Short mmCIF file of C-alpha atoms and ligand atoms in Angstrom, two decimals:
data_model
loop_
_atom_site.label_atom_id
_atom_site.label_comp_id
_atom_site.label_asym_id
_atom_site.label_seq_id
_atom_site.Cartn_x
_atom_site.Cartn_y
_atom_site.Cartn_z
CA MET L 215 109.69 122.33 105.02
CA THR L 216 109.45 125.35 102.83
CA LYS L 217 109.82 127.32 106.01
CA GLU L 218 112.55 129.94 105.89
CA THR L 219 113.32 129.58 109.66
CA GLN L 220 114.64 125.97 110.74
CA LEU L 221 112.51 123.64 112.71
CA GLN L 222 113.40 123.91 116.58
CA VAL L 223 112.99 120.07 117.14
CA GLU L 224 113.61 117.94 114.44
CA ALA L 225 110.73 116.83 111.79
CA ILE L 226 109.45 113.32 112.27
CA LYS L 227 108.67 110.83 109.41
CA ASN L 228 105.81 109.32 110.85
CA GLY L 229 103.69 109.83 114.04
CA SER L 230 102.25 112.57 116.13
CA VAL L 231 103.31 116.27 117.42
CA ILE L 232 101.94 117.66 120.42
CA ASP L 233 102.23 121.49 119.49
CA HIS L 234 101.26 124.65 121.28
CA ILE L 235 101.41 123.31 125.11
CA PRO L 236 101.88 125.88 127.64
CA ALA L 237 105.29 126.06 128.97
CA ASN L 238 106.12 124.34 132.04
CA VAL L 239 103.18 121.90 131.05
CA GLY L 240 104.98 119.73 129.00
CA ILE L 241 106.55 117.48 131.22
CA LYS L 242 103.45 116.95 133.34
CA VAL L 243 101.57 116.06 130.04
CA LEU L 244 104.04 113.46 129.10
CA LYS L 245 104.12 111.79 132.60
CA LEU L 246 100.51 112.02 133.13
CA PHE L 247 99.42 110.36 129.92
CA LYS L 248 102.69 108.26 130.30
CA MET L 249 103.72 109.05 126.69
CA HIS L 250 107.28 108.30 127.65
CA LYS L 251 106.23 104.54 128.31
CA THR L 252 107.14 103.32 124.84
CA ASN L 253 109.64 101.94 122.83
CA GLN L 254 109.22 104.68 120.14
CA ARG L 255 111.39 107.60 119.76
CA VAL L 256 109.76 111.08 121.79
CA THR L 257 111.60 114.22 121.37
CA VAL L 258 110.34 117.00 123.54
CA GLY L 259 111.05 120.60 123.38
CA LEU L 260 110.75 122.86 126.31
CA ASN L 261 110.54 126.69 126.55
CA LEU L 262 110.31 127.16 122.86
CA PRO L 263 109.89 130.63 121.60
CA SER L 264 106.20 130.93 120.16
CA SER L 265 104.51 133.92 118.91
CA ALA L 266 100.97 132.73 120.01
CA LEU L 267 102.09 131.70 123.47
CA GLY L 268 105.14 133.44 124.20
CA ALA L 269 106.85 130.34 125.13
CA LYS L 270 105.42 126.78 124.63
CA ASP L 271 106.13 123.15 125.17
CA LEU L 272 106.22 120.57 122.05
CA ILE L 273 106.11 116.78 122.09
CA LYS L 274 106.55 114.67 119.13
CA ILE L 275 106.07 110.77 119.29
CA GLU L 276 107.24 108.59 116.24
CA ASN L 277 104.90 105.94 114.82
CA THR L 278 102.16 106.43 117.26
CA PHE L 279 98.75 108.29 116.15
CA ILE L 280 96.87 109.77 118.76
CA SER L 281 93.12 109.40 118.53
CA GLU L 282 90.63 112.42 118.91
CA ASP L 283 89.25 110.85 122.07
CA GLN L 284 92.88 110.47 123.37
CA ALA L 285 93.75 114.24 122.26
CA ASN L 286 90.80 115.63 124.17
CA GLN L 287 91.64 114.16 127.25
CA LEU L 288 94.67 116.60 126.94
CA ALA L 289 92.28 119.56 127.05
CA LEU L 290 91.76 120.15 130.43
CA TYR L 291 95.76 120.48 130.80
CA ALA L 292 96.25 122.18 127.83
CA PRO L 293 93.27 123.50 125.85
CA LYS L 294 95.03 125.50 123.22
CA ALA L 295 97.41 122.50 121.99
CA THR L 296 97.22 121.08 118.61
CA VAL L 297 97.85 117.71 117.72
CA ASN L 298 99.17 116.79 114.44
CA GLN L 299 99.33 113.80 112.61
CA ILE L 300 102.24 113.33 110.56
CA GLU L 301 102.65 110.94 107.57
CA ASN L 302 105.90 110.63 105.41
CA TYR L 303 106.91 114.07 106.58
CA GLU L 304 103.63 115.67 105.88
CA VAL L 305 100.62 116.91 108.40
CA VAL L 306 97.80 115.05 107.40
CA LYS L 307 95.65 115.93 110.35
CA LYS L 308 95.35 118.65 112.80
CA LEU L 309 93.41 118.13 115.60
CA THR L 310 92.45 121.18 117.87
CA LEU L 311 91.20 120.08 121.41
CA SER L 312 87.68 120.10 122.85
CA LEU L 313 86.96 119.07 126.97
CA PRO L 314 85.60 115.76 126.55
CA GLU L 315 82.41 114.67 128.65
CA GLN L 316 84.33 112.45 130.83
CA ILE L 317 88.01 111.87 131.93
CA ASN L 318 88.97 108.15 132.79
CA ALA L 319 91.88 106.85 134.58
CA ILE L 320 94.18 109.95 133.98
CA PHE L 321 93.80 112.09 137.48
CA LYS L 322 93.79 111.03 141.08
CA CYS L 323 90.54 112.36 142.74
CA PRO L 324 91.38 115.11 145.18
CA ASN L 325 89.41 113.84 147.79
CA THR L 326 91.53 111.92 150.24
CA ASN L 327 88.67 109.68 151.37
CA CYS L 328 87.62 108.52 147.87
CA ILE L 329 86.96 105.14 147.42
CA THR L 330 89.27 105.42 144.45
CA HIS L 331 92.34 105.66 146.60
CA GLY L 332 92.32 102.40 148.44
CA GLU L 333 90.85 100.56 145.48
CA PRO L 334 92.17 99.30 142.24
CA VAL L 335 89.73 101.00 140.30
CA ASP L 336 90.41 103.80 137.72
CA SER L 337 89.44 107.39 138.52
CA SER L 338 86.48 109.11 136.28
CA PHE L 339 85.14 112.46 136.34
CA SER L 340 82.44 113.82 134.39
CA VAL L 341 83.58 117.28 133.09
CA LEU L 342 81.12 120.08 133.91
CA THR L 343 81.15 123.53 131.90
CA LYS L 344 79.67 126.76 132.70
CA LYS L 345 81.12 129.33 130.60
CA ASP L 346 84.53 129.25 130.72
CA ASP L 347 84.44 127.64 134.12
CA VAL L 348 85.22 123.96 134.27
CA GLN L 349 84.71 121.13 137.06
CA LEU L 350 85.24 117.85 137.27
CA LYS L 351 82.83 115.63 139.35
CA CYS L 352 84.14 112.20 140.66
CA LYS L 353 81.87 109.23 139.75
CA TYR L 354 82.80 107.53 142.84
CA CYS L 355 82.45 110.21 145.86
CA GLU L 356 80.79 112.33 143.75
CA LYS L 357 82.55 115.68 144.97
CA VAL L 358 82.99 118.33 142.47
CA PHE L 359 86.13 120.24 141.87
CA SER L 360 87.68 123.07 140.24
CA ARG L 361 90.07 122.38 137.32
CA GLU L 362 92.90 124.00 139.24
CA ILE L 363 92.25 122.06 142.30
CA VAL L 364 92.62 118.50 140.08
CA THR L 365 95.38 119.88 138.13
CA GLU L 366 97.12 120.84 141.07
CA HIS L 367 97.00 117.68 143.02
CA ASN L 368 98.16 115.73 139.67
N1 CTP R 1393 106.11 118.78 112.32
C1 CTP R 1393 106.96 117.91 112.57
N2 CTP R 1393 107.54 116.64 111.20
C2 CTP R 1393 107.03 117.04 110.24
C3 CTP R 1393 106.06 118.18 110.11
C4 CTP R 1393 105.64 118.83 111.09
O1 CTP R 1393 107.58 117.52 113.50
N3 CTP R 1393 107.28 116.26 109.26
C5 CTP R 1393 105.82 119.54 113.36
C6 CTP R 1393 106.16 121.09 113.15
O2 CTP R 1393 107.44 121.32 113.51
C7 CTP R 1393 105.13 121.56 113.83
C8 CTP R 1393 103.86 120.84 113.87
O3 CTP R 1393 104.61 119.69 113.35
O4 CTP R 1393 105.36 121.84 115.28
C9 CTP R 1393 102.78 121.24 112.85
O5 CTP R 1393 103.36 121.49 111.83
P1 CTP R 1393 102.75 122.75 110.97
O6 CTP R 1393 101.35 122.57 110.67
O7 CTP R 1393 103.25 122.37 109.62
O8 CTP R 1393 103.24 123.84 111.52
P2 CTP R 1393 102.31 125.29 111.77
O9 CTP R 1393 101.71 125.68 110.43
O10 CTP R 1393 103.29 126.19 112.59
O11 CTP R 1393 101.36 124.66 112.63
P3 CTP R 1393 99.98 125.59 113.77
O12 CTP R 1393 99.43 126.48 112.43
O13 CTP R 1393 99.38 124.48 114.17
O14 CTP R 1393 100.94 126.61 114.49
ZN1 ZN R 1394 86.59 110.96 144.44
#
């Protein structure tokens, strides 16, 4: 680290750092994506000062590499997040997120009558984007929900 300022959360040797998560969304991301369900060390920083976001959350998972596809699943919650891959203390890859075409097995369908609630099937939404407006269409009940409705229910 050649930075003048000290890191707010200790550097890691190998693994993934999810940076620039909006403040208050870090815990949600951690739980929703089951990032805490690992034997690896996970460090979390909440409400860290950030010049770009004012305040941000940050998650570091050691010895675990998040693929591009997995990273993009985060885009609905944290579109400005960056996923850094760390090897031997160096940032070797920096992924910026883009919305995927499908989001599977993460969000519950907001429609309480949807078959996905009673059956052991994974949820599946196709992502529809019109300019900045993002909507999700459930594969099972075919209802369309705004991004806000889906994130509020999850
Ligand atoms: N990081 C870490 N352990 C390392 C190297 C980096 O935890 N061994 C973290 C940094 O603290 C930072 C993120 O990984 O949160 C990205 O590192 P870097 O690209 O060096 O930081 P910035 O230049 O600030 O990144 P950005 O431009 O994305 O803001
Ligand atoms: Zn549904």
